[in-house]
Every structure is written in structure tokens, then in C-alpha cells.
Short mmCIF file of C-alpha atoms and ligand atoms in Angstrom, two decimals:
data_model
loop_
_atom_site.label_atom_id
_atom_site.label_comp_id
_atom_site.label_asym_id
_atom_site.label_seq_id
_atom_site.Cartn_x
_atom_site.Cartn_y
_atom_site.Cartn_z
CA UNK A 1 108.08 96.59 35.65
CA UNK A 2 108.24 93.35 34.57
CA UNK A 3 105.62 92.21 32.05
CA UNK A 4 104.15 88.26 31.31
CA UNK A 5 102.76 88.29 28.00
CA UNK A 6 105.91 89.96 26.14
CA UNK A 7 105.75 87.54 23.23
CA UNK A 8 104.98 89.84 20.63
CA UNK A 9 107.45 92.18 21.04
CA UNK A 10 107.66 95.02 18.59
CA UNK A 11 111.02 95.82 16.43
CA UNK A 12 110.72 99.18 18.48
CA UNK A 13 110.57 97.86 21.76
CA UNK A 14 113.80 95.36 21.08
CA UNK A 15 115.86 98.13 20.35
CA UNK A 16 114.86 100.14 23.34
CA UNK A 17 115.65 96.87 25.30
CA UNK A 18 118.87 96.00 23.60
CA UNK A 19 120.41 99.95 23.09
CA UNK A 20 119.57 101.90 26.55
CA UNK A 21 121.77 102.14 29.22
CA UNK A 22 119.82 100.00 31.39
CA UNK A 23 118.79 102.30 34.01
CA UNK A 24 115.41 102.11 33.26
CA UNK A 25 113.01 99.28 34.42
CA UNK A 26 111.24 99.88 31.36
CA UNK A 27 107.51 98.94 30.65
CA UNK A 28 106.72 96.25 27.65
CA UNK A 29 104.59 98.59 25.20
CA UNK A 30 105.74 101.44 22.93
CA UNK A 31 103.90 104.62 23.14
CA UNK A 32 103.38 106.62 20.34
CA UNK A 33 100.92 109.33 20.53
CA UNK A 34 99.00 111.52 22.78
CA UNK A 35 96.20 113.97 23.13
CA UNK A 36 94.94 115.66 26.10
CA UNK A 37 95.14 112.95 29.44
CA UNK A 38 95.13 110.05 26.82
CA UNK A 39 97.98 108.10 25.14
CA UNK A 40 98.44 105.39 22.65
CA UNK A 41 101.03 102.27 22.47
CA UNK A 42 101.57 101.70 18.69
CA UNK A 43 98.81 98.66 18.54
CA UNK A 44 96.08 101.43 18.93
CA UNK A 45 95.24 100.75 22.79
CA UNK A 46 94.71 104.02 24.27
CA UNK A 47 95.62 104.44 28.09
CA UNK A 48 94.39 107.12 30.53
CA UNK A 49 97.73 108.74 31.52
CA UNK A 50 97.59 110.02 34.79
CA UNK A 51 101.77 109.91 34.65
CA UNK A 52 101.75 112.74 32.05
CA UNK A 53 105.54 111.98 32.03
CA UNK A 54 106.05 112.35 35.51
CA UNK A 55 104.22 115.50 35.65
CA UNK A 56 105.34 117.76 32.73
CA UNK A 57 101.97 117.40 30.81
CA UNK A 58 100.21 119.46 32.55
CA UNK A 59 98.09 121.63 30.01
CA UNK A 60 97.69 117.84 28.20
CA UNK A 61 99.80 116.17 25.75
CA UNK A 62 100.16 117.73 22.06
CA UNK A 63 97.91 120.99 23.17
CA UNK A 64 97.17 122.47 19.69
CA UNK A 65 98.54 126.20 20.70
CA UNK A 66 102.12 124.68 21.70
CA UNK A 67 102.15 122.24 18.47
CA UNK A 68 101.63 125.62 16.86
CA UNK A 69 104.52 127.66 18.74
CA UNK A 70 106.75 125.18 17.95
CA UNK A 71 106.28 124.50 14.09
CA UNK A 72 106.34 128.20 13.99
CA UNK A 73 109.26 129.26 15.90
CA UNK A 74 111.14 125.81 13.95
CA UNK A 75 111.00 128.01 10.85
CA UNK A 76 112.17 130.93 12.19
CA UNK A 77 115.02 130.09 14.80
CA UNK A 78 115.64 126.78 17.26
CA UNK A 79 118.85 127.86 18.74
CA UNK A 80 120.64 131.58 19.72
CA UNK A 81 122.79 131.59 22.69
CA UNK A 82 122.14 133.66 25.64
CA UNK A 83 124.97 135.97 25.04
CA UNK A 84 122.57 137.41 22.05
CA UNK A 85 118.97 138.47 23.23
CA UNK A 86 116.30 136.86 21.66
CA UNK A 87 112.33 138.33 21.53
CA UNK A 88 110.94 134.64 22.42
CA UNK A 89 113.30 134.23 25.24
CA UNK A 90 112.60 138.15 26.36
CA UNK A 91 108.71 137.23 26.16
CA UNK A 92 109.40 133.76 28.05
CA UNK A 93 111.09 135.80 30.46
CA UNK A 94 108.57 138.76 31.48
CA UNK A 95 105.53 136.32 31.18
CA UNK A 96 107.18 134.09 33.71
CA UNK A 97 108.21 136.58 36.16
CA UNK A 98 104.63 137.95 35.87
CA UNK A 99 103.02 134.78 37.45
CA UNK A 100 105.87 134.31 40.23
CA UNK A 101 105.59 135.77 43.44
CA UNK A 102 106.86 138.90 44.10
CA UNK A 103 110.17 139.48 44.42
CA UNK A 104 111.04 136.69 42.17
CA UNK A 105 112.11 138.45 39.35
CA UNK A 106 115.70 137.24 38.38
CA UNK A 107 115.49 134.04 35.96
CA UNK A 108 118.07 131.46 35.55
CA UNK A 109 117.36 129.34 32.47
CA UNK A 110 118.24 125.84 31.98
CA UNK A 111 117.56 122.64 30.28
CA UNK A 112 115.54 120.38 32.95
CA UNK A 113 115.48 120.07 36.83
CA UNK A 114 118.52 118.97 37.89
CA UNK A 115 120.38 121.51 36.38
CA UNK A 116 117.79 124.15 37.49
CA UNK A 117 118.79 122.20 41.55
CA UNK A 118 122.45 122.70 40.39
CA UNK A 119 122.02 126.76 39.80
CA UNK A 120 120.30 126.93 43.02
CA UNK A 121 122.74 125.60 45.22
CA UNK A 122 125.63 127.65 43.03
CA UNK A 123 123.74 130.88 43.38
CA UNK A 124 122.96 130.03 47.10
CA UNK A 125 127.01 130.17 47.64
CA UNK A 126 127.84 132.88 45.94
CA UNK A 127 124.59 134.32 47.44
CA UNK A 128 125.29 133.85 51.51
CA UNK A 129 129.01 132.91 51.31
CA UNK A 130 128.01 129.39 53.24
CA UNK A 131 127.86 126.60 51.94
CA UNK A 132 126.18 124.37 54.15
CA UNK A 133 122.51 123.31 53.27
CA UNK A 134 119.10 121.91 54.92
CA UNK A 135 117.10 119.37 53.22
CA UNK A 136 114.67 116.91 54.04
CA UNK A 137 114.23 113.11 54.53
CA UNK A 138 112.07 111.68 52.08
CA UNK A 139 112.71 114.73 49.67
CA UNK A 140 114.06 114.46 45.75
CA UNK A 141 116.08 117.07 44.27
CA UNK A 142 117.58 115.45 40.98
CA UNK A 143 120.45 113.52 40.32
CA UNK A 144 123.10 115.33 39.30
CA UNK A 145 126.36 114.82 41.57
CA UNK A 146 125.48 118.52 43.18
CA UNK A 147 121.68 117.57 43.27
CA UNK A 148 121.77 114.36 44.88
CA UNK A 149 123.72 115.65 47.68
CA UNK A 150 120.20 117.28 48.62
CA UNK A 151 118.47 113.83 47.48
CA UNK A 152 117.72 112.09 50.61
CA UNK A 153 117.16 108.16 49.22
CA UNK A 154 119.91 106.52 49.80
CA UNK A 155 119.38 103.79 47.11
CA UNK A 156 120.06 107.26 44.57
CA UNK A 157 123.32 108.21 46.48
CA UNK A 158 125.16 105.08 47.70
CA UNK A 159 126.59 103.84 43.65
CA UNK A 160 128.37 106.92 44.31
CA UNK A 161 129.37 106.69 47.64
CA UNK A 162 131.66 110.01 49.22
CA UNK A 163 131.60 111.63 45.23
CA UNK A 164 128.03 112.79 46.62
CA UNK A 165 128.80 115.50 48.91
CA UNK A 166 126.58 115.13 51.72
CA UNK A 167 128.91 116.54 54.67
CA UNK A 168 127.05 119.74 53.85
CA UNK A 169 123.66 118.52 54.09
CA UNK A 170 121.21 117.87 57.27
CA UNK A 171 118.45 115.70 56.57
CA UNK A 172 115.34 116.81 58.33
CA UNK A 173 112.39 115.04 59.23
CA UNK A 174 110.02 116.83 56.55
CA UNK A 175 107.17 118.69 58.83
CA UNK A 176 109.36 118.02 62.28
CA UNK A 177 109.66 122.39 63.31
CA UNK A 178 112.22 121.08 66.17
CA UNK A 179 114.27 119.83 64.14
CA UNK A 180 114.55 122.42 61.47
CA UNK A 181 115.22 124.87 64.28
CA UNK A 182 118.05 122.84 65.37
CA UNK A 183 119.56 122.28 61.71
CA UNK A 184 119.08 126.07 60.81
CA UNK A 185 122.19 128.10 61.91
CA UNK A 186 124.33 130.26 60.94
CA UNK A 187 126.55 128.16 58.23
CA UNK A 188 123.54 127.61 56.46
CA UNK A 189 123.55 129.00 52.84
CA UNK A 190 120.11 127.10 52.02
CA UNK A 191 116.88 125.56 52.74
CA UNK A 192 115.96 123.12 50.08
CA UNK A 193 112.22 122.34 50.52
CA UNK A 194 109.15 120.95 48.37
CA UNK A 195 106.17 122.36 49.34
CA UNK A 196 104.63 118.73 48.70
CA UNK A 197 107.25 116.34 48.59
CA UNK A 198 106.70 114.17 45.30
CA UNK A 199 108.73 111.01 44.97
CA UNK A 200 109.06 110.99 48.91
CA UNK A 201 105.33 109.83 48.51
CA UNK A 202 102.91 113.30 47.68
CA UNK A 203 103.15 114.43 51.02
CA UNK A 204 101.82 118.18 51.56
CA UNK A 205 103.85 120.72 53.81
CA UNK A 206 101.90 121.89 56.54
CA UNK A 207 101.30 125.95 56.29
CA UNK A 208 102.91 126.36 59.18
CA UNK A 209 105.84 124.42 58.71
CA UNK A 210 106.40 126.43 55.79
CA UNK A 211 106.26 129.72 57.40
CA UNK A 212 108.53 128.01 59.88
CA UNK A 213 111.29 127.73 57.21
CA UNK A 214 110.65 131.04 56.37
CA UNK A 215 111.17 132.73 59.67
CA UNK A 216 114.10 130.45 60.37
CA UNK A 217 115.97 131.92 57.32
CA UNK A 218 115.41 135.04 57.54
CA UNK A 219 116.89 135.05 61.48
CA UNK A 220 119.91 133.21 60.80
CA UNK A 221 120.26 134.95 57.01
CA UNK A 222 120.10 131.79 55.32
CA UNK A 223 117.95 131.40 51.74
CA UNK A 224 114.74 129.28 51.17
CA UNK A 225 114.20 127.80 48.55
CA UNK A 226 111.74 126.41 46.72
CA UNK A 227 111.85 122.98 44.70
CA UNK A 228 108.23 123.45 42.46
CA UNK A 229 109.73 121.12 40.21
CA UNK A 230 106.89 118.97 40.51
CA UNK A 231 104.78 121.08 42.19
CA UNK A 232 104.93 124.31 40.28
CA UNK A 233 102.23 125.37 36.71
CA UNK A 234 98.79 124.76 38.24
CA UNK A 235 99.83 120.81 39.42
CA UNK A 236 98.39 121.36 42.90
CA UNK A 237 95.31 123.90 42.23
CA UNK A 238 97.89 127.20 42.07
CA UNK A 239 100.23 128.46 39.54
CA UNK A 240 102.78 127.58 42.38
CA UNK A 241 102.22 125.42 45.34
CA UNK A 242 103.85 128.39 48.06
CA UNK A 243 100.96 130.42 47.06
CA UNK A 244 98.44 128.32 49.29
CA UNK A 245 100.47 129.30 52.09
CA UNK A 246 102.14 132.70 51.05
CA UNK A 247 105.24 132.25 52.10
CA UNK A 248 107.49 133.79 49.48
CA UNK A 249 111.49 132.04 48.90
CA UNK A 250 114.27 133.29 48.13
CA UNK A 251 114.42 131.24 45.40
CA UNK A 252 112.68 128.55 43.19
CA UNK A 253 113.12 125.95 41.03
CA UNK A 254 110.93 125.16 38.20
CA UNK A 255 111.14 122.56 34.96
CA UNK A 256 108.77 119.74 34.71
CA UNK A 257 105.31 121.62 32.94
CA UNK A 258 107.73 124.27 32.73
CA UNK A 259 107.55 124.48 28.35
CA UNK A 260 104.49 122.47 27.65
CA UNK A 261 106.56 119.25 27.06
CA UNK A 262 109.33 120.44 25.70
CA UNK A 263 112.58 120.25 28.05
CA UNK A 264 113.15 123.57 30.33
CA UNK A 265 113.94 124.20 33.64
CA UNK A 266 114.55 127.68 35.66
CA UNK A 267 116.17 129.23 39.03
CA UNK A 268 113.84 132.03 39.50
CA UNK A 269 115.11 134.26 42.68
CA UNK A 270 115.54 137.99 44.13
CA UNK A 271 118.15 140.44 42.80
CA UNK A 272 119.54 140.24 45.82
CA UNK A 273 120.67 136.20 45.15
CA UNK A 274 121.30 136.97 41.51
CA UNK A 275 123.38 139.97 41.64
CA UNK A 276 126.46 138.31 43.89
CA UNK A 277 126.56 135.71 41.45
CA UNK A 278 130.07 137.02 39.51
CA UNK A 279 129.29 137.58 35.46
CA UNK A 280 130.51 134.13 34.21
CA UNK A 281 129.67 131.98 37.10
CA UNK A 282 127.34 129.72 35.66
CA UNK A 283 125.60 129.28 32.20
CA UNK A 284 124.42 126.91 29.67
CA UNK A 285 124.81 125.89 26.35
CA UNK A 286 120.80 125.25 25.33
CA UNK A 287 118.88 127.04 28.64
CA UNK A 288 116.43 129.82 26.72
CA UNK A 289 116.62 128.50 23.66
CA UNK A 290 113.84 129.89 21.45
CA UNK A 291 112.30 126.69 20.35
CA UNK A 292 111.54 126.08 24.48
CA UNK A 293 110.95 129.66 25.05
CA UNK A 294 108.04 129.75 22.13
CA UNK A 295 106.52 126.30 23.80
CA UNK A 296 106.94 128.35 27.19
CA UNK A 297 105.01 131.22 26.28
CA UNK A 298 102.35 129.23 24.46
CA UNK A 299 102.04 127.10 27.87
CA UNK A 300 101.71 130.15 30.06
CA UNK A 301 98.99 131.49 28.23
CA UNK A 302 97.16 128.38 28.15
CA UNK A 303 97.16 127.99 31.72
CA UNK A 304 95.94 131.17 32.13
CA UNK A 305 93.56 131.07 28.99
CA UNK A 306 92.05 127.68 30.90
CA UNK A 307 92.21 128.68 34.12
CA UNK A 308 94.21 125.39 34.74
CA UNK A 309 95.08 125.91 38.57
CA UNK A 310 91.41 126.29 38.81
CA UNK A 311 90.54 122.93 37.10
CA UNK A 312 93.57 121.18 39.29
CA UNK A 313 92.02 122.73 42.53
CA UNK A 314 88.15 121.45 41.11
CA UNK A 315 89.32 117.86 39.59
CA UNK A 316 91.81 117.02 42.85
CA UNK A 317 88.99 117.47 45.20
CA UNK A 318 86.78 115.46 43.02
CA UNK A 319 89.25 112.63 42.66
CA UNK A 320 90.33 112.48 46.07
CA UNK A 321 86.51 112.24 47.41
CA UNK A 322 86.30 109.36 44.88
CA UNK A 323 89.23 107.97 46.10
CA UNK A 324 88.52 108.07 49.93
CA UNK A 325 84.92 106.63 49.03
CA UNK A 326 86.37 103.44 47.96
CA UNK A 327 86.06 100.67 50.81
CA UNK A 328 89.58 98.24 50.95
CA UNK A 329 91.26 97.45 54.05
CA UNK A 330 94.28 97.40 51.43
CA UNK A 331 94.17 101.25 51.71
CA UNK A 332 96.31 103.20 54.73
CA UNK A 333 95.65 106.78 53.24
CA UNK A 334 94.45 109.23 50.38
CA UNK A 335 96.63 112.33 50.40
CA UNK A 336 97.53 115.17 47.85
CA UNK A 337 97.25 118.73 46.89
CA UNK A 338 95.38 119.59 43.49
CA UNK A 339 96.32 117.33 40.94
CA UNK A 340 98.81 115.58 43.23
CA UNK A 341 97.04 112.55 44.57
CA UNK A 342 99.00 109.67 46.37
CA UNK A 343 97.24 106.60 47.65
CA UNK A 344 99.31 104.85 50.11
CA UNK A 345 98.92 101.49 50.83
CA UNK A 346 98.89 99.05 53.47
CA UNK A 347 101.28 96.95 50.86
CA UNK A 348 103.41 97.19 48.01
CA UNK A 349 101.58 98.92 45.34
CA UNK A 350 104.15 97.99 42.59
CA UNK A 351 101.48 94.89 41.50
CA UNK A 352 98.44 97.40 41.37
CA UNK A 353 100.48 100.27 39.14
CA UNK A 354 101.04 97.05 37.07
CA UNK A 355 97.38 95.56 36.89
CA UNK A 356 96.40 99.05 36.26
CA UNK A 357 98.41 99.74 33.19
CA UNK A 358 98.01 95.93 32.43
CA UNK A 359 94.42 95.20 32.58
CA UNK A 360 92.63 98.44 32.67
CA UNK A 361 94.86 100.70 30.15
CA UNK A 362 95.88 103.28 33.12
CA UNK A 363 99.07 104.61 33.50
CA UNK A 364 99.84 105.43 37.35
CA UNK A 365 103.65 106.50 39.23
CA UNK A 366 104.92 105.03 42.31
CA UNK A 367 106.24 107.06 45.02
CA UNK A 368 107.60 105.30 47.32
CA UNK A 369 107.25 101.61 47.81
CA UNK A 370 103.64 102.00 49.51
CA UNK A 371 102.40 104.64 47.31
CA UNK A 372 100.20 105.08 44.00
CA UNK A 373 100.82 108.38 42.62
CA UNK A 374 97.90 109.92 39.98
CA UNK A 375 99.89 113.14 37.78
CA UNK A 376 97.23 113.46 35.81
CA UNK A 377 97.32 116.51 32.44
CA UNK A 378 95.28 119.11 33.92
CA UNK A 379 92.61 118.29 31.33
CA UNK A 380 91.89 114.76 32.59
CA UNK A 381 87.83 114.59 32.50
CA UNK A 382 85.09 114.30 35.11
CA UNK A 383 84.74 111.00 33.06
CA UNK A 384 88.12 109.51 32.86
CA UNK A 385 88.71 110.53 36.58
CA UNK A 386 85.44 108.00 37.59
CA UNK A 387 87.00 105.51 35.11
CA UNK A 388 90.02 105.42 36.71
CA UNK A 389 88.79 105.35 40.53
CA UNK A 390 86.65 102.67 39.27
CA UNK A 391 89.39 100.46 37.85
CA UNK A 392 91.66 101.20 40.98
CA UNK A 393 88.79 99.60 42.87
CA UNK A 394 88.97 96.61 40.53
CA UNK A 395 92.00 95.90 41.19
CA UNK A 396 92.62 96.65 44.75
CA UNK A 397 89.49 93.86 44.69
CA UNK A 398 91.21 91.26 42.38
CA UNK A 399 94.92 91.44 42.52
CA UNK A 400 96.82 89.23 44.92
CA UNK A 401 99.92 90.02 45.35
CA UNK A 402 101.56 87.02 47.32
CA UNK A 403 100.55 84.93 44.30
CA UNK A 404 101.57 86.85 41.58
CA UNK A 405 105.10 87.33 43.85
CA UNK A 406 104.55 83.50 43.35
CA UNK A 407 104.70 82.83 39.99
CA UNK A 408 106.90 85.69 39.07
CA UNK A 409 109.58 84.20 41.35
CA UNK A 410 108.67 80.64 39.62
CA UNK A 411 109.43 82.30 36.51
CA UNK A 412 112.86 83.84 37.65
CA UNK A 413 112.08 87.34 37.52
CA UNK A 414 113.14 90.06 39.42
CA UNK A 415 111.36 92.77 41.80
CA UNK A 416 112.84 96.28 40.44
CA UNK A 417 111.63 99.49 41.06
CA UNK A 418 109.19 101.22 38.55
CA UNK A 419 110.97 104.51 38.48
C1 PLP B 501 111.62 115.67 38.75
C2 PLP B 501 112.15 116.39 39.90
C3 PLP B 501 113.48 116.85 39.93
C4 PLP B 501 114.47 116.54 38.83
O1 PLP B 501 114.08 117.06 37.60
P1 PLP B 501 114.68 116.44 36.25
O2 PLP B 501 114.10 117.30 35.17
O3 PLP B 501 114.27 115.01 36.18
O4 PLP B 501 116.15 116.59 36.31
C5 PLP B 501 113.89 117.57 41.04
N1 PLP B 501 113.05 117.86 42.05
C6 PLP B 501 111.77 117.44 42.04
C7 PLP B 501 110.87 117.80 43.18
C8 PLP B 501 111.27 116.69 40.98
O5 PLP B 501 110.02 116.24 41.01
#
């Protein structure tokens, strides 16, 4: 997002500008620091974050037990491939499968959540000998070349045009059960769901729609599976979103909160999916690396240790009765699951995330061009929450967007998306 005042620009922030790619609409401040649901840009303002880097801190930035796991496992080993067996990566491992459903108790790891969307749709071939798959409009799956053919947005896939493989894929209206029965046949090797769809603009599954999938792919002998990505580590009030409805996948994909910060990702699935997968199939140079497996482990047992799904469940009804209290026509709906709040407006809500972060030092997510997405860290106070349901009042109160179109236009600037 574009920002007016970005006069005194920092030596920091001028190389970010003038070395990136240039994929990134990137924000005028430099961030430096963070504890718990707060960060700092380097002039000292502190921010509530309620981005936590797009949903990865969820136990809180810089939580003292995984600052510890790390400096300590630093010293003793970063890197061992996962040809040789390591006694982090063993305890990552057995903790993990622990808190999955059961059943899930096969782990591919990887490096983020792309590549964790990539295994899944390799081990689903290998696994059904189809390779046909079922995804949904509106849903985000990464975007790798393999991944994106799942990604529905077509502003993601079109650069690419027929390099994304989307022959394979039927886009289904997310919640539509007539529709999935129709796309659900025998060719299909995969359902590709989120149980709340994130980017598409935090939009909950329905529990039935869910065990809808589920039925579907077990009669025609297709897989479901899982993307809790986004969803997955307490985010929506249970260590994994599919446990408010119990349906169980076939498979699942995990990164995100995954390692406490520190970039992981994972395919967990049955024996049955892993096992047809031929030795040498897939694999990765850093997946289970001990320095990520340590942060892992620490993680997990802060979750549990804090009863973070808990909080999520607590905090997301409390800040979603906050939110649905607040009286502006500007407002079309309040949805979300936990921690997983969207607010989607009757409007663009690009100029609110931007008067947020701007004038009240509160760091929201689009989804969507309608929707204001809240990610909060699980530790986000009572306090903060009011403070920031307070400020998105403000602001759905003060800011006018026609104008500030206005002037931004007057000043030759252009309208790019936040993400
Ligand atoms: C973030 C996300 C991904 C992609 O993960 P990366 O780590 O950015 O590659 C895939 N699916 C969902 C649902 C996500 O939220």
C-alpha cells in the first residue's frame, strides 16, 4: 500500500525498495522487533499485529521457550539431511503425529506451504493412480507452478497462462454439495479443501459440507485433503480446524505456525497414501532440519502448555461480539472461526487496512477486495482486542474513501493490492 508521508525514508527501507523483486506492494515502515501480538518499526512505534505474518505467529512473536530451542539447538546442529536420523527431527515427528487426528501418522517434511501443496498432490498420484483433482473457487493453495493449478484467483494464474496446469482441476463453488457431487468421480485422485478458506475471504466450511467431501471420497476412492495451512495450530479455537467437525482426511497440509516462526511446512497422511509413494519420489534438501524441528517441538509444547486453541476459541468469540456490536452501514458481515476473523465490507477495505496501520498503529490483512482480515498471535489481550475494535470503529467513522481515491489519483499513484 501506498503511503503519503514517505519523506523520511530510512537507509533500510531504500534498499528494500530499490533491491526486491518487486512483487511486493510493500508498506513504508521497517519493522524490527516483536513480542507477543506487538511489533515495532525501527522509530520505536509499536503496532498491534493482528497479521502475525500472515498467520505463522501464533504462540506470539519471539516466545521465550522457542528463542531458547533455537540458540540451543544453533550450538549443537542447524542442518543433517533426512537420509541420517536426527533426535530433534524424531521428537518433531512423534509430538506432531500425537496432536493429528488419527490415522494421520505418516509425515512429509518440508520448508513452507507450497511445497507442503506440492507433496500433496505428488503423493495423491502415486496414491490413487488419477490425477485429476477438485478444488474450490475462492480457495488458495500456494504458488508454486503445481500449487497454483489448485489456486483458484485468476489474477495468481493468468502471468503464467497454460504453464499452470489447470485441465486437471474443477473449481467448485466452496459450500455448493451439488456441485461437488457432480465434480467427484472416478478420475479424481484429490479433494483439495480449507476447512475455512483464508485469502478467499475467512469463510468457514459448513459441517456438513465437510462430511459431504468426506463421503464423496470415500465412494468414488478419491483422497481428501486437508489445506490447514492457515487454519491448522490452535488459529481457529482447535489444534486443527477438521476437529470441529470430525471429519478425518486423507491427508493434510500444515506450515504457517507450523515451527513457531521459523519456516516449516508438512504433508501429514495415512500409510496407506505414504506407502505407494516409490522410495525416491520426492524429498528435500532443508525439510526436518533440526534448527526447525527444535522451534517445532518448543511450539507444540507451548500450545499445549497454554492451552492456545482454548484462548483462540475464548478471544475469537470475544472479538467477533465486539466486532458485530459496532454500528456502520459500511459493514456487510462479521465472519470467522477462532482467531480467524474477517470483516467484509460493503466497500473496498484497502483504505481502512491503511488508516489502521496509518493512524492507529494496527496491522490488519486483506482477503479479498471487500474483506479485513484480523490473524492475530494467540496471545493478543482482552485489552489490545478492545483497542483494536475501537480504532476499527474510528475509522470506519472517519475515512472516506472517494476522497482519498481523490487525491491519491491527483498525486499519480496507483491502486495495488496489499498482499
Ligand atoms: C499461506 C497459504 C499457503 C501457502 O503457504 P506458503 O508458506 O506461503 O507457501 C497455502 N494454502 C493456504 C491455505 C495458505 O494460507
Amino acid at each position: 500500500m501506498t503511503t503519503s508521508d514517505a519523506t523520511t525514508q530510512s537507509k533500510w527501507l531504500d534498499a528494500e525498495l530499490k533491491y526486491d523483486s518487486g512483487v511486493y506492494n510493500k508498506h513504508h515502515v521497517v519493522m524490527t522487533r516483536g513480542l507477543a501480538a506487538t511489533v515495532w518499526d525501527e522509530t520505536g512505534r509499536s503496532y498491534i499485529d493482528c497479521v502475525a505474518g500472515y498467520g505463522v505467529a501464533n504462540i506470539g512473536h519471539s516466545h521465550p521457550d522457542v528463542v531458547r530451542a533455537i540458540k540451543e539447538q544453533a550450538e549443537r546442529l542447524t542442518v543433517m539431511p533426512q537420509t541420517l536420523p536426527n533426535d530433534k527431527r524424531a521428537e518433531f515427528l512423534a509430538e506432531l503425529v500425537a496432536a493429528l487426528p488419527q490415522g494421520l501418522d505418516r509425515v512429509f517434511l518440508c520448508n513452507s506451504g507450497t511445497e507442503a501443496m506440492e507433496a500433496a498432490k505428488k503423493f495423491a498420484i502415486t496414491g490413487t493412480g488419477r490425477k485429476r483433482f477438485v478444488s474450490f473457487r475462492r480457495g488458495f493453495s500456494g504458488r508454486s507452478l503445481g500449487a497454483l493449478a489448485f489456486t483458484w484467483e485468476p489474477k495468481y494464474r493468468e502471468p503464467f497462462g497454460d504453464a499452470v496446469d489447470n485441465k486437471n482441476v474443477d473449481f467448485v463453488t466452496y459450500g455448493n454439495i451439488e456441485e461437488l457431487r457432480a465434480a467427484v468421480t472416478e478420475d479424481t485422485a484429490a479433494v483439495i479443501m480449507e476447512p475455512v478458506q483464508g485469502e478467499g475471504g475467512v469463510r468457514p466450511a459448513s459441517i456438513e459440507f465437510m462430511q459431504e467431501a468426506r463421503r464423496l471420497t470415500k465412494e468414488k476412492g478419491a483422497l481428501l485433503i486437508f489445506d490447514e495451512i492457515q487454519t491448522g495450530f490452535c488459529r481457529t479455537g482447535k489444534m486443527f480446524a477438521c476437529e470441529h467437525s470430525g471429519v478425518v482426511p486423507d491427508a493434510m497440509t500444515l506450515a504457517k505456525a507450523i515451527a513457531g516462526g521459523v519456516p516449516a511446512g508438512a504433508l501429514a497422511m495415512t500409510a496407506e497414501v505414504a506407502d505407494k509413494m516409490p522410495a525416491g519420489g520426492h524429498g528435500t534438501t532443508f525439510g526436518g532440519n533440526p534448527l526447525a524441528m527444535a522451534a517445532g517441538v518448543a511450539s507444540l509444547r507451548v500450545m499445549k502448555r497454554e492451552g492456545l486453541a482454548e484462548q483462540a476459541r475464548e478471544k475469537g468469540a470475544y472479538f467477533m461480539e465486539k466486532l458485530r456490536a459496532i454500528q456502520s452501514p459500511k459493514i456487510r458481515e462479521v465472519r470467522g472461526l477462532g482467531l480467524m476473523i474477517g470483516v467484509e465490507l460493503k466497500e473496498k477495505s484497502a483504505p481502512y487496512i491503511h488508516a489502521l496501520e496509518h493512524d492507529e498503529g494496527i496491522l490488519t490483512l486483506q482477503a479479498t477486495p471487500l474483506v479485513v482480515r484480523f490473524l492475530p498471535p494467540i496471545p493478543i489481550t482482552k485489552e489490545q482486542i478492545d483497542t483494536v475494535v475501537a480504532a476499527f470503529e474510528r475509522v470506519l467513522n472517519s475515512v472516506n474513501p472517494r476522497a482519498e481515491r481523490q487525491a491519491e489519483l491527483a498525486q499519480g499513484k496507483e491502486d495495488k493490492q496489499t498482499e
